[in-house]
PDB file of C-alpha atoms in Angstrom:
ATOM      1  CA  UNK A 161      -5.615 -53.343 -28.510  1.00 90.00           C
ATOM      2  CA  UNK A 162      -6.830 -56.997 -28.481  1.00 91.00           C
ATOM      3  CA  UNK A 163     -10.458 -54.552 -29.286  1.00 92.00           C
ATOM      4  CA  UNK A 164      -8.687 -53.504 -32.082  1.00 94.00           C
ATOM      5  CA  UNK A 165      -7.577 -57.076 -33.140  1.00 94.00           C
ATOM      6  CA  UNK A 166     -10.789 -58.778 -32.764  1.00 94.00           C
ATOM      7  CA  UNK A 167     -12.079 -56.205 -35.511  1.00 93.00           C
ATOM      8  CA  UNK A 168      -8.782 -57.579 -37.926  1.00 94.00           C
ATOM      9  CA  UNK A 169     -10.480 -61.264 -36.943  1.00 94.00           C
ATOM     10  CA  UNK A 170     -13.565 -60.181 -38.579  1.00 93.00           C
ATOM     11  CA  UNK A 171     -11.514 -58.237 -41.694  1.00 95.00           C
ATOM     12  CA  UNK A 172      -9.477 -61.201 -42.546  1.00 95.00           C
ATOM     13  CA  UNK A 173     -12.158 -64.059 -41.312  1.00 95.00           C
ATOM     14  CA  UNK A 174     -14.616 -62.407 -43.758  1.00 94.00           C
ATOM     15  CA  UNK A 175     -12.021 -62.664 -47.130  1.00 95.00           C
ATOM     16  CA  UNK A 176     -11.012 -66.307 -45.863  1.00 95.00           C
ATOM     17  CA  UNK A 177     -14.639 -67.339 -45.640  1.00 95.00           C
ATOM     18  CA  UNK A 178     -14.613 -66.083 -49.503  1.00 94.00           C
ATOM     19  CA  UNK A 179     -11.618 -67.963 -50.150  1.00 95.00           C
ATOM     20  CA  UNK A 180     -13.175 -71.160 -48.907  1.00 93.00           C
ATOM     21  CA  UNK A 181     -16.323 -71.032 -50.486  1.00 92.00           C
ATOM     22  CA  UNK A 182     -14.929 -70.189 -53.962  1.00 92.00           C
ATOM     23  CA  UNK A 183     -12.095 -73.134 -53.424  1.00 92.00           C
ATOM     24  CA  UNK A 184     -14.836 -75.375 -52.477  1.00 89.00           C
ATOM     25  CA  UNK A 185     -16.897 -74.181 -55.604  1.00 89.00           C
ATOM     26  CA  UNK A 186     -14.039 -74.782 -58.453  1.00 90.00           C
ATOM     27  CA  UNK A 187     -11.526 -77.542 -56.718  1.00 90.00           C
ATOM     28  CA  UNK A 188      -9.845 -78.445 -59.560  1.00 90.00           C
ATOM     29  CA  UNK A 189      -9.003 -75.358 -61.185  1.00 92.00           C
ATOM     30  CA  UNK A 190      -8.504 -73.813 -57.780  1.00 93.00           C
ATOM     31  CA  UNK A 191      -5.462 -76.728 -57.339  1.00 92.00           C
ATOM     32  CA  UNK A 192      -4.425 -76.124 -60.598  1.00 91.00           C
ATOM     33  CA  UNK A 193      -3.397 -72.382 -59.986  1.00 93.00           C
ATOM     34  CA  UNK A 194      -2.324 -73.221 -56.333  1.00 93.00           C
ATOM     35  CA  UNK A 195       0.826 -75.313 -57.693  1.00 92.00           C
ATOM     36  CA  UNK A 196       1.704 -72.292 -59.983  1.00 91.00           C
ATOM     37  CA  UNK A 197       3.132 -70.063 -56.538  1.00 94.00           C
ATOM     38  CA  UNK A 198       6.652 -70.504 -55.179  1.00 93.00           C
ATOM     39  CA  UNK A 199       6.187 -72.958 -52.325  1.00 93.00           C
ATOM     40  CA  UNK A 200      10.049 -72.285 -51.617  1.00 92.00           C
ATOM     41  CA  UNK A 201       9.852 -68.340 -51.545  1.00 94.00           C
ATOM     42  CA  UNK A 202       6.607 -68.777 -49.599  1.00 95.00           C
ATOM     43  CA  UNK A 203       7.737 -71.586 -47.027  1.00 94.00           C
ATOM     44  CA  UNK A 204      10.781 -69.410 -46.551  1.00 95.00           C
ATOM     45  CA  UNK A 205       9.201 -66.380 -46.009  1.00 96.00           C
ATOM     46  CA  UNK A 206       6.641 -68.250 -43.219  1.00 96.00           C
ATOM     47  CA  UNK A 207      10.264 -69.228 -41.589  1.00 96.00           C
ATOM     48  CA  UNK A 208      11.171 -65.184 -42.037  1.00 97.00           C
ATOM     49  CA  UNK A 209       7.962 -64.239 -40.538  1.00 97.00           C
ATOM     50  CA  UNK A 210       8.231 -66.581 -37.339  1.00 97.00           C
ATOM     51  CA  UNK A 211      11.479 -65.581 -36.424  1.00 97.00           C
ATOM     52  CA  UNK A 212      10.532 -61.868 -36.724  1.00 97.00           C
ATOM     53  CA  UNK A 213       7.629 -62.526 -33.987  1.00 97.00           C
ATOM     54  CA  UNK A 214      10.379 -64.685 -31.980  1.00 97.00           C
ATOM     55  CA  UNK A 215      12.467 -61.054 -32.068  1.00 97.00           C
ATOM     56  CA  UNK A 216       9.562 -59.006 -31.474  1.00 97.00           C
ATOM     57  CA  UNK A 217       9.043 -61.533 -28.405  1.00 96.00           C
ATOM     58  CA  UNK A 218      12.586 -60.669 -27.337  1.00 96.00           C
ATOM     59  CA  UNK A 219      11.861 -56.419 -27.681  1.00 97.00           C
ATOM     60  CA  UNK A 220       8.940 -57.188 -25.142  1.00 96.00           C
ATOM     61  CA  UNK A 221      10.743 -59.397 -22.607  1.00 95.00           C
ATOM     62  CA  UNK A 222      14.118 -56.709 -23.330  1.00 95.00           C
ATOM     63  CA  UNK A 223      11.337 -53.191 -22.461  1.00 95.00           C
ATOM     64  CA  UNK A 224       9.965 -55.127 -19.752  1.00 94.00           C
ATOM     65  CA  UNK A 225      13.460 -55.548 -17.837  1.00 94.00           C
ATOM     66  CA  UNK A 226      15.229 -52.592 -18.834  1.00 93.00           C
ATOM     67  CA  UNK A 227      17.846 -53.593 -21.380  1.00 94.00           C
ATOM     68  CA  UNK A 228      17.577 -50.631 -22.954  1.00 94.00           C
ATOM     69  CA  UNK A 229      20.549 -51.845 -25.748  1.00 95.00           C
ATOM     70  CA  UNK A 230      18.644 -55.176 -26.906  1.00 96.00           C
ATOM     71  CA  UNK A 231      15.627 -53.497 -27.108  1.00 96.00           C
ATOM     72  CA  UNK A 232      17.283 -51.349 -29.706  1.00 97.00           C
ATOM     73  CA  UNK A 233      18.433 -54.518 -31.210  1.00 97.00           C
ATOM     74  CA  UNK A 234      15.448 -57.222 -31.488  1.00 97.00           C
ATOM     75  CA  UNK A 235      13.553 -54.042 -32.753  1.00 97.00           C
ATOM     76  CA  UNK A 236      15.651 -53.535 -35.625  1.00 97.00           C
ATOM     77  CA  UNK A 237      16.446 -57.638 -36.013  1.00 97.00           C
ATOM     78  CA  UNK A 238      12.121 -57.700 -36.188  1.00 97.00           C
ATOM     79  CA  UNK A 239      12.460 -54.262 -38.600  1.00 97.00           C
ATOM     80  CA  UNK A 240      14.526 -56.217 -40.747  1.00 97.00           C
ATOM     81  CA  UNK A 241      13.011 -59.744 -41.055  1.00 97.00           C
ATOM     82  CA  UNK A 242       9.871 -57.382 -42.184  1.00 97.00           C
ATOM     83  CA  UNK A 243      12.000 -55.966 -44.643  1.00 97.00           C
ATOM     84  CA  UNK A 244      13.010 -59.314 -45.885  1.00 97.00           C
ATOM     85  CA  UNK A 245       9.097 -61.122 -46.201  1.00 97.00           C
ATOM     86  CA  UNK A 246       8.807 -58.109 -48.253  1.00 97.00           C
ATOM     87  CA  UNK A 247      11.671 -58.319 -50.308  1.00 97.00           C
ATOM     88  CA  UNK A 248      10.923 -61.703 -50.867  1.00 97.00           C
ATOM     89  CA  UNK A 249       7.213 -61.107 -51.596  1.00 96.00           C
ATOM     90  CA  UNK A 250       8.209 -58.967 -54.105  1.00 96.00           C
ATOM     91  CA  UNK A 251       9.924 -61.247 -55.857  1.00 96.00           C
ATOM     92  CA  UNK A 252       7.348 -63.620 -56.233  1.00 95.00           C
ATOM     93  CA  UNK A 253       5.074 -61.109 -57.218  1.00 96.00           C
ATOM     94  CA  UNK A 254       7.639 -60.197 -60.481  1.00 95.00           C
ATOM     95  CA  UNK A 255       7.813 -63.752 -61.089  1.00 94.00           C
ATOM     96  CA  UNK A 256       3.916 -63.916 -61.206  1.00 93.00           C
ATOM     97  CA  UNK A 257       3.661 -61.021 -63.911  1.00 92.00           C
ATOM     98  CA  UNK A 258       6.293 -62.684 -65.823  1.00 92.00           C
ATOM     99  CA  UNK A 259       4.355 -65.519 -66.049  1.00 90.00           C
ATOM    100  CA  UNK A 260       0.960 -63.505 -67.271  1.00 90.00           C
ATOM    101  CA  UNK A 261      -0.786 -64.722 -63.853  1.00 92.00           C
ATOM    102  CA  UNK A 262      -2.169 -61.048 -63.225  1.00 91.00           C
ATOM    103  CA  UNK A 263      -5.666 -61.259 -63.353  1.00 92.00           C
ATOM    104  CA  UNK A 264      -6.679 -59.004 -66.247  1.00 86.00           C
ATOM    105  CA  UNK A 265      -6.472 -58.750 -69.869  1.00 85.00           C
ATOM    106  CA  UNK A 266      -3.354 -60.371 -70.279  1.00 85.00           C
ATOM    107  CA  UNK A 267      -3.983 -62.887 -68.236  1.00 89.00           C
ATOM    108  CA  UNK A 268      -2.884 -66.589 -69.642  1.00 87.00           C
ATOM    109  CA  UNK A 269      -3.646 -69.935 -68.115  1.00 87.00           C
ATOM    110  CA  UNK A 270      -4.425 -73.305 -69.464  1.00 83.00           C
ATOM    111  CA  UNK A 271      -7.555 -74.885 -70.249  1.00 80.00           C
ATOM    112  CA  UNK A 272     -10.898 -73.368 -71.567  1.00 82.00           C
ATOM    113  CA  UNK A 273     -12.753 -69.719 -70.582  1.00 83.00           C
ATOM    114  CA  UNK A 274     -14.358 -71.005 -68.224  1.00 83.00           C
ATOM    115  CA  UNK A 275     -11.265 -72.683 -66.657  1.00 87.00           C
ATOM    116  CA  UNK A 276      -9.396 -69.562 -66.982  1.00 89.00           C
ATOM    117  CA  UNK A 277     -12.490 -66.832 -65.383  1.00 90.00           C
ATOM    118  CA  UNK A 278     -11.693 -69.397 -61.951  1.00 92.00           C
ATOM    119  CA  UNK A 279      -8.124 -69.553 -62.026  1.00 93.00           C
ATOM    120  CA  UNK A 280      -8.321 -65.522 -62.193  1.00 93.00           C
ATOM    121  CA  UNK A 281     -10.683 -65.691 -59.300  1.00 94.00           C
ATOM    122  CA  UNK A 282      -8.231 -67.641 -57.410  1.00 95.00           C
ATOM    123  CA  UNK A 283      -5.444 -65.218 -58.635  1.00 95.00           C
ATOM    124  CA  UNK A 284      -7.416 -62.180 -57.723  1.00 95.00           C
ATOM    125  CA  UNK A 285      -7.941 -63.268 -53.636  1.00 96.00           C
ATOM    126  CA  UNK A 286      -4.481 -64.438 -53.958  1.00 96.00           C
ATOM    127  CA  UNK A 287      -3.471 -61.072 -54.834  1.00 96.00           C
ATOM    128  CA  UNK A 288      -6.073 -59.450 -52.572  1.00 96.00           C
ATOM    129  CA  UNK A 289      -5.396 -61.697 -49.694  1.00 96.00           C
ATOM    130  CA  UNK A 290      -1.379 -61.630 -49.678  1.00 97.00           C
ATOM    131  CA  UNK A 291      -1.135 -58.200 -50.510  1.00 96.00           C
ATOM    132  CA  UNK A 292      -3.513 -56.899 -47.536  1.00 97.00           C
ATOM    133  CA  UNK A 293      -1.314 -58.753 -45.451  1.00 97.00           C
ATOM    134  CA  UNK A 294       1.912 -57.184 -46.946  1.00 97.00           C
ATOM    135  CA  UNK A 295      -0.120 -53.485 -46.317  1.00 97.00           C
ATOM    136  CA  UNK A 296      -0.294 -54.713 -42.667  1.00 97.00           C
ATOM    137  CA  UNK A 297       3.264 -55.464 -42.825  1.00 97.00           C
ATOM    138  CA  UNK A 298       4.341 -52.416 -43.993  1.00 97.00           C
ATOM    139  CA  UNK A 299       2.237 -49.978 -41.432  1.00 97.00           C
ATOM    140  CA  UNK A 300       3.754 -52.722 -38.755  1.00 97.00           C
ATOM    141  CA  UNK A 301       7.517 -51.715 -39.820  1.00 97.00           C
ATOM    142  CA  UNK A 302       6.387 -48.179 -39.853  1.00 97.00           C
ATOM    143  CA  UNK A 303       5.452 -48.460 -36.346  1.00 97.00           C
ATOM    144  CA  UNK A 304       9.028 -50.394 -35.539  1.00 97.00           C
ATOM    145  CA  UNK A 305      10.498 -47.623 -37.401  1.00 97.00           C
ATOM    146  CA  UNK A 306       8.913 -45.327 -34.620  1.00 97.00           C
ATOM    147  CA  UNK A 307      10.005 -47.593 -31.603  1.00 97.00           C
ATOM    148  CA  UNK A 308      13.340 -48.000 -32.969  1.00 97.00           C
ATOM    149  CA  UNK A 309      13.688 -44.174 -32.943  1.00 96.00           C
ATOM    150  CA  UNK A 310      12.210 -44.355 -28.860  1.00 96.00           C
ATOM    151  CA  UNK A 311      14.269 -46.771 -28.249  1.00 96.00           C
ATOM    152  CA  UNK A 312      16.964 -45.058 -29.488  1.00 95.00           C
ATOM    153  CA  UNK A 313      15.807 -41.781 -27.343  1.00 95.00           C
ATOM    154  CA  UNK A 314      15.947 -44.740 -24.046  1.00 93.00           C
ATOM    155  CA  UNK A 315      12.157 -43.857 -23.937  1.00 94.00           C
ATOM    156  CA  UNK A 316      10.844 -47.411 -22.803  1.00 95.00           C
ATOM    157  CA  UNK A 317      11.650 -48.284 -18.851  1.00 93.00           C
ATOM    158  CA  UNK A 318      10.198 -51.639 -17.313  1.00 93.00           C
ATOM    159  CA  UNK A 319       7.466 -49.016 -15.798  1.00 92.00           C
ATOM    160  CA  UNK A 320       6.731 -47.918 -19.511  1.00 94.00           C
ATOM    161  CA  UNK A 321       6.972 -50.272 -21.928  1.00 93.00           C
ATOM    162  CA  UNK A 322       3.003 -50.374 -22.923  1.00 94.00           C
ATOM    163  CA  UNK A 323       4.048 -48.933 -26.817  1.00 96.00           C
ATOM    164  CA  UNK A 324       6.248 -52.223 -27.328  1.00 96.00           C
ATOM    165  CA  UNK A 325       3.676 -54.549 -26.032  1.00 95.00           C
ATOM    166  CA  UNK A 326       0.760 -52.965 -28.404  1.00 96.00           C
ATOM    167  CA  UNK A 327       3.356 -53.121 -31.601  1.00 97.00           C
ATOM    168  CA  UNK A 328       4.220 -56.506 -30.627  1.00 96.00           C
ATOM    169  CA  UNK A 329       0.652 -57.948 -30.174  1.00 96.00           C
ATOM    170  CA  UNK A 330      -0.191 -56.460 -33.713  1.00 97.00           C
ATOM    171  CA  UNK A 331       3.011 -57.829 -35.031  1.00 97.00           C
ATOM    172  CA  UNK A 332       1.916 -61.372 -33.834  1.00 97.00           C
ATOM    173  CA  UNK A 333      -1.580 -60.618 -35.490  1.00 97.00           C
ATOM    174  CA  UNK A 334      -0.184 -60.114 -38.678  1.00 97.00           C
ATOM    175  CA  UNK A 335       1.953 -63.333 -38.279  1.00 96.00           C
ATOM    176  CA  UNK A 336      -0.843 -65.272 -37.632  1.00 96.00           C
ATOM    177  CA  UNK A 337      -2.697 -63.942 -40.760  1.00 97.00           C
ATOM    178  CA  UNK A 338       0.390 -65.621 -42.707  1.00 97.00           C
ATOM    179  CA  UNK A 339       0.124 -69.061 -40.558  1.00 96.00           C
ATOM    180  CA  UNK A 340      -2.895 -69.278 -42.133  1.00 96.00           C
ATOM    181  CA  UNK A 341      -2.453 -67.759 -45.759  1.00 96.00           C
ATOM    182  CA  UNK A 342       0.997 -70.036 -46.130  1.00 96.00           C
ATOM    183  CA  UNK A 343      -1.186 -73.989 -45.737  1.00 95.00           C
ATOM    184  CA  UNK A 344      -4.179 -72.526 -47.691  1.00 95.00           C
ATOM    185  CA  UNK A 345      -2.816 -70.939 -50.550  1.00 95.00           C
ATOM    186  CA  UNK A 346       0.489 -72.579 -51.144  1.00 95.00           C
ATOM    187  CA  UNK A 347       0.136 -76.105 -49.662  1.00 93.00           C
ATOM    188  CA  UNK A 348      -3.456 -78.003 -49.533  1.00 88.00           C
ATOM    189  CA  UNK A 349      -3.407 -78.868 -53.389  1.00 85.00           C
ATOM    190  CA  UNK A 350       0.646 -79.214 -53.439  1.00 82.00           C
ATOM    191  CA  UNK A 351       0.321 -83.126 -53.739  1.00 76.00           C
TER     192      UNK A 351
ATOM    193  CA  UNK B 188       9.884 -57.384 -11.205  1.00 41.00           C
ATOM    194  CA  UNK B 189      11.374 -54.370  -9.864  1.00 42.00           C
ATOM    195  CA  UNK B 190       7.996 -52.180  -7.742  1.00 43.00           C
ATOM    196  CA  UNK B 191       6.654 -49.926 -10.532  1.00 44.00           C
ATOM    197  CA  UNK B 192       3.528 -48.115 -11.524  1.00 46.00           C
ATOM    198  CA  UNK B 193       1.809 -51.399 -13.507  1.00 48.00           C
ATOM    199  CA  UNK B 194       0.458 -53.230 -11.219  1.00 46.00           C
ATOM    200  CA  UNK B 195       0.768 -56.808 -10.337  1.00 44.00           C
ATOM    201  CA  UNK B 196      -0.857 -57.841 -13.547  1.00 51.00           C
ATOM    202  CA  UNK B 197       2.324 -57.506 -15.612  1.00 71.00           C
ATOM    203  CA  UNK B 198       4.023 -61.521 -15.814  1.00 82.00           C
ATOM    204  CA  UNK B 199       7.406 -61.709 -17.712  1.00 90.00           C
ATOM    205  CA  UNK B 200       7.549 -64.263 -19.935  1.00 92.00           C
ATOM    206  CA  UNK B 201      11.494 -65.837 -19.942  1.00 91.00           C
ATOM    207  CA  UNK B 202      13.835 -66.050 -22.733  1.00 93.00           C
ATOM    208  CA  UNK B 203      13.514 -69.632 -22.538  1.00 94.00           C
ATOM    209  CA  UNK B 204       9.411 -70.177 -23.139  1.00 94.00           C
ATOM    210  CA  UNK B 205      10.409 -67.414 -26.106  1.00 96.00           C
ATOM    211  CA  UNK B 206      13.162 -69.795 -27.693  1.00 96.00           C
ATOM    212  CA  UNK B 207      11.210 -72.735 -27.047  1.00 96.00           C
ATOM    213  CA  UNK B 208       7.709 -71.553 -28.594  1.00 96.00           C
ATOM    214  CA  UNK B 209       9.493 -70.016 -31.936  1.00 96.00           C
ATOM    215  CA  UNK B 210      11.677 -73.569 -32.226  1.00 96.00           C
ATOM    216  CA  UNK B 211       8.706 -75.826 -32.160  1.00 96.00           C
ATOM    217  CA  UNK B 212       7.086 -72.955 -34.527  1.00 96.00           C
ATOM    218  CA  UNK B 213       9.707 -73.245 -36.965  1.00 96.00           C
ATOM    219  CA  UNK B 214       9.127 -77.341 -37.058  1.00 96.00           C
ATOM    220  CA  UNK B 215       5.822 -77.587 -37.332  1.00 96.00           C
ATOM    221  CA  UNK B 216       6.088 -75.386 -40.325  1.00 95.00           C
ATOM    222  CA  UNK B 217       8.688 -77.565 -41.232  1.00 95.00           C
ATOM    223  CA  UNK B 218       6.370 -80.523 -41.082  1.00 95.00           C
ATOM    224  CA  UNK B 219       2.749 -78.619 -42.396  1.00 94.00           C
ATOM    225  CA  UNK B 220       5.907 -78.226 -45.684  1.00 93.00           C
ATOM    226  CA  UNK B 221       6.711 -82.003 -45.835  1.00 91.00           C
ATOM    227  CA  UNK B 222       2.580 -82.919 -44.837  1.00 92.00           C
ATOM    228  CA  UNK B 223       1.420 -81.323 -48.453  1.00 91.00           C
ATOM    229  CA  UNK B 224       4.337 -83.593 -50.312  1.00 90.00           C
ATOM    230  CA  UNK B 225       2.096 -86.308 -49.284  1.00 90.00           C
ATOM    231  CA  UNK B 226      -0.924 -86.991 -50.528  1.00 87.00           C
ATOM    232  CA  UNK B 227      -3.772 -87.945 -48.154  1.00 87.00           C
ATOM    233  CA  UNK B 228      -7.120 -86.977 -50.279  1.00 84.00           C
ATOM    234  CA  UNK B 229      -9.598 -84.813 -48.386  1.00 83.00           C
ATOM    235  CA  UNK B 230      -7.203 -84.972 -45.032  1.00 88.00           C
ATOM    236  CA  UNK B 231      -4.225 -82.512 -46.843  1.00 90.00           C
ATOM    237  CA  UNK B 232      -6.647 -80.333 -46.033  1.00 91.00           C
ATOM    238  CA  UNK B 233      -7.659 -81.111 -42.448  1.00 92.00           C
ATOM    239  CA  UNK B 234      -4.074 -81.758 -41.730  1.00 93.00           C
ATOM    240  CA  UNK B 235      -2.611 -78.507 -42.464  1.00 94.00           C
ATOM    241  CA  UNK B 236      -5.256 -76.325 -41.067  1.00 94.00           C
ATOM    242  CA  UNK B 237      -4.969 -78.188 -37.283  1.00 95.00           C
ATOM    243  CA  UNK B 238      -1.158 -77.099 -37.368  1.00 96.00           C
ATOM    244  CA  UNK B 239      -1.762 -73.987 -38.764  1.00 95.00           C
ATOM    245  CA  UNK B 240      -4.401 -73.487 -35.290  1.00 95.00           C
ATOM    246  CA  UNK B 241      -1.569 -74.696 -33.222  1.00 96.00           C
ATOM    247  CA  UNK B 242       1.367 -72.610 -34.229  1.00 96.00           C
ATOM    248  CA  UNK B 243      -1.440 -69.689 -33.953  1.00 96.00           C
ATOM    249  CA  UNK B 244      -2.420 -71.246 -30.468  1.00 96.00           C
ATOM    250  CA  UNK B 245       1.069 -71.149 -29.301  1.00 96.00           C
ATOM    251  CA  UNK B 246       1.744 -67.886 -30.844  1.00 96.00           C
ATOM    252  CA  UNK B 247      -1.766 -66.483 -29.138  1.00 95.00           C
ATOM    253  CA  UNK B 248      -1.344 -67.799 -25.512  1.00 95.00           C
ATOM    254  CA  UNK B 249       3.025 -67.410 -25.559  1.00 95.00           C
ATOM    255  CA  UNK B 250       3.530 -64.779 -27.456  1.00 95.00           C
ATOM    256  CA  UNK B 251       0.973 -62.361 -27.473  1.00 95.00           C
ATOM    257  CA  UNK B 252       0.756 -63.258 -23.497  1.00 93.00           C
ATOM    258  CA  UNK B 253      -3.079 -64.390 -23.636  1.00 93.00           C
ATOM    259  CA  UNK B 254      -2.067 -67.320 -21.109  1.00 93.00           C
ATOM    260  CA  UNK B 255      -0.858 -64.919 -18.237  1.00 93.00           C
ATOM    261  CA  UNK B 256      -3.511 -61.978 -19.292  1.00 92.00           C
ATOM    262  CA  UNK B 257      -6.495 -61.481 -16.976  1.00 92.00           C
ATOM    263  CA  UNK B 258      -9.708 -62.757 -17.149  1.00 94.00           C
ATOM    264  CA  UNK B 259     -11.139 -59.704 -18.662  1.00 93.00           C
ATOM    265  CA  UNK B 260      -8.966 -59.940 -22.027  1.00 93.00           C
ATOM    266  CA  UNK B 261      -9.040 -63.501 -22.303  1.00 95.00           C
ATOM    267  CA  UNK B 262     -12.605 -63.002 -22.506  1.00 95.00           C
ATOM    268  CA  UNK B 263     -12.331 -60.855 -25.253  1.00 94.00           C
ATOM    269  CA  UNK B 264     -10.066 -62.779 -26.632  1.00 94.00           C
ATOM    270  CA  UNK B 265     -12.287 -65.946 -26.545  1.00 95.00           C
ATOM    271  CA  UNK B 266     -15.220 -63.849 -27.924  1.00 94.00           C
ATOM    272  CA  UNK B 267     -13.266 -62.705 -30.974  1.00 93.00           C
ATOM    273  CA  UNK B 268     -12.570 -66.565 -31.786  1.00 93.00           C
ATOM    274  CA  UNK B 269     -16.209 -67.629 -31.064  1.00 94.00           C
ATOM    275  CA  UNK B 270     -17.756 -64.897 -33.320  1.00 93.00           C
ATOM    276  CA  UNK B 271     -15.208 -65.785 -35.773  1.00 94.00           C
ATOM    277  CA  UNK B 272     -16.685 -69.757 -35.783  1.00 94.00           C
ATOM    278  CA  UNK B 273     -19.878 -68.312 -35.803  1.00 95.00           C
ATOM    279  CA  UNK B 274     -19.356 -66.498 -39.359  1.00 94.00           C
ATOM    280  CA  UNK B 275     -17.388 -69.574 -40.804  1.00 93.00           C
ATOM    281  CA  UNK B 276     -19.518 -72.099 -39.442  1.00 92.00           C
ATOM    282  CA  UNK B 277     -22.773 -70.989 -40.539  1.00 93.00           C
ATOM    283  CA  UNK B 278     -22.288 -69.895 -43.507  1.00 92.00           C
ATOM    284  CA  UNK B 279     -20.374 -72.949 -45.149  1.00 90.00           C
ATOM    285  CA  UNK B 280     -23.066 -75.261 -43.708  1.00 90.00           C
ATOM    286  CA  UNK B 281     -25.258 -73.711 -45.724  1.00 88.00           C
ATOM    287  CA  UNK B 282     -23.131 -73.598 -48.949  1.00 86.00           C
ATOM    288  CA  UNK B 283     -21.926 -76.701 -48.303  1.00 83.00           C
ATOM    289  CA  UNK B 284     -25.186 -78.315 -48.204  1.00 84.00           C
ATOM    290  CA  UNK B 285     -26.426 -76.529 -51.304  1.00 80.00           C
ATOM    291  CA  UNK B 286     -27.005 -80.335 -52.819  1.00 71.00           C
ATOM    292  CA  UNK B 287     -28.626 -78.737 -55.966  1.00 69.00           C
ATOM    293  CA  UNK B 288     -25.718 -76.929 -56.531  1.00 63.00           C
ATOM    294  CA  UNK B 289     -23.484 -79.793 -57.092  1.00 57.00           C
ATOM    295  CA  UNK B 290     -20.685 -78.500 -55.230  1.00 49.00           C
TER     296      UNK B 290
END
């Protein structure tokens, strides 16, 4: 698994490294879109996110000593903070096409072409970066889904619990993508 | 640990470390939040990426267990990080010394 994860390092490191070179290329305008996301919707949804690895944390330590019942439980309580960063990730998405800050035709910001080309650059890995994470998140509740329904069967004993653990390390993975995404693209230019 | 098939490996982390690592989580995102109200010129920047690589730290070696793993995945683990800092570090020392650019 941690195999696996190393080769999500590289994914991710490879699209932040293109993050920080652009940001580092066009500062200002690159500042200038940062301060149009929701800090609130994405500071909450950091706070969402962290409490859903706490509960995954909880589903490991429940598989590993047998509580069959609360392993049922922190799986769906982790199932549904997912569902929630979603939800609310959806929202902010809506609230970004309201506000023409697709990258594309209709795309409207302040400022000259040139100013606007960068701010849809910053748009586009915005969209790219956040909404590869959300794909993780959704095949990670897809696998809860399936442990949920294991659980539910009493499948995982302290003797095999290795299903939970894998889930959970990737769950953790994907948080960590988001511990990073959250300072860089919401807060470094909020000032 | 009741005797099972897995091996003395396995350590069980306690309810407790769990609680504790996702509180101080939840501050420190609480005070990365407050950090970018604030400015502090080039340092926004080096202030919220060292607590971003401590709530990841903590979530890495709690967690995800890499503290009580053995050897042979920390290695791997440690690898992962190093190639990583390989790929960032070299190539923004060379754009970032791109003088003629003007970056």
């Amino acid at each position: 698994m941690w195999i696996f994860l190393i080769t999500e390092i590289m994914f991710f490191g490879g699209i932040f490294l293109t993050y920080t070179i652009n940001r580092s290329l066009y500062p200002v305008v690159f500042g200038e879109a940062s301060r149009e996301l929701n800090v609130r919707m994405g500071g909450m949804n950091t706070a969402v996110l962290i409490a859903s690895s706490f509960t995954m944390a909880m589903a490991v330590w429940a598989s590993q000593t047998g509580k069959k019942k609360q392993l049922t439980l922190f799986l769906m309580l982790t199932l549904i903070l997912g569902g929630v960063f979603l939800g609310v990730k959806y929202f902010e998405y809506a609230e970004k096409f309201h506000h023409h800050l697709i990258p594309g035709r209709n795309f409207q910001f302040p400022g000259d072409v040139g100013n606007r080309a960068h701010a849809q650059l910053f748009f586009s890995l915005y969209f790219g970066m956040t909404g590869l994470h959300a794909l993780h998140m959704i095949v990670g509740a897809g696998l809860l889904l399936w442990l949920v329904m294991g659980s539910l069967r009493g499948r995982f004993t302290p003797q095999y619990n290795t299903p939970v653990e894998l889930v959970g390390l990737y769950w953790h993975f994907v948080d960590i993508v988001w511990i990073f995404l959250f300072p860089l693209l919401y807060l470094i230019d909020r000032h | 640990m009741k005797a099972g098939r897995r091996g003395v490996s396995e350590h069980i982390v306690s309810r407790g470390i769990y609680a504790g690592i996702g509180a101080t989580l939840l501050i420190f995102t609480g005070i990365t939040y407050y950090a970018a109200t604030v400015d502090l010129g080039p340092f926004n920047v080096v202030v919220a990426l060292t607590i971003a690589t401590f709530k990841a730290s903590l979530v890495v070696l709690y967690f995800m267990h890499a503290r009580y793993s053995p050897r042979r995945t920390q290695l791997v683990i440690v690898a992962g990080f190093f190639w990583l800092a390989l790929l960032l570090g070299m190539t923004l020392s060379d754009y970032l010394t791109r003088a003629w650019q003007h970056i």
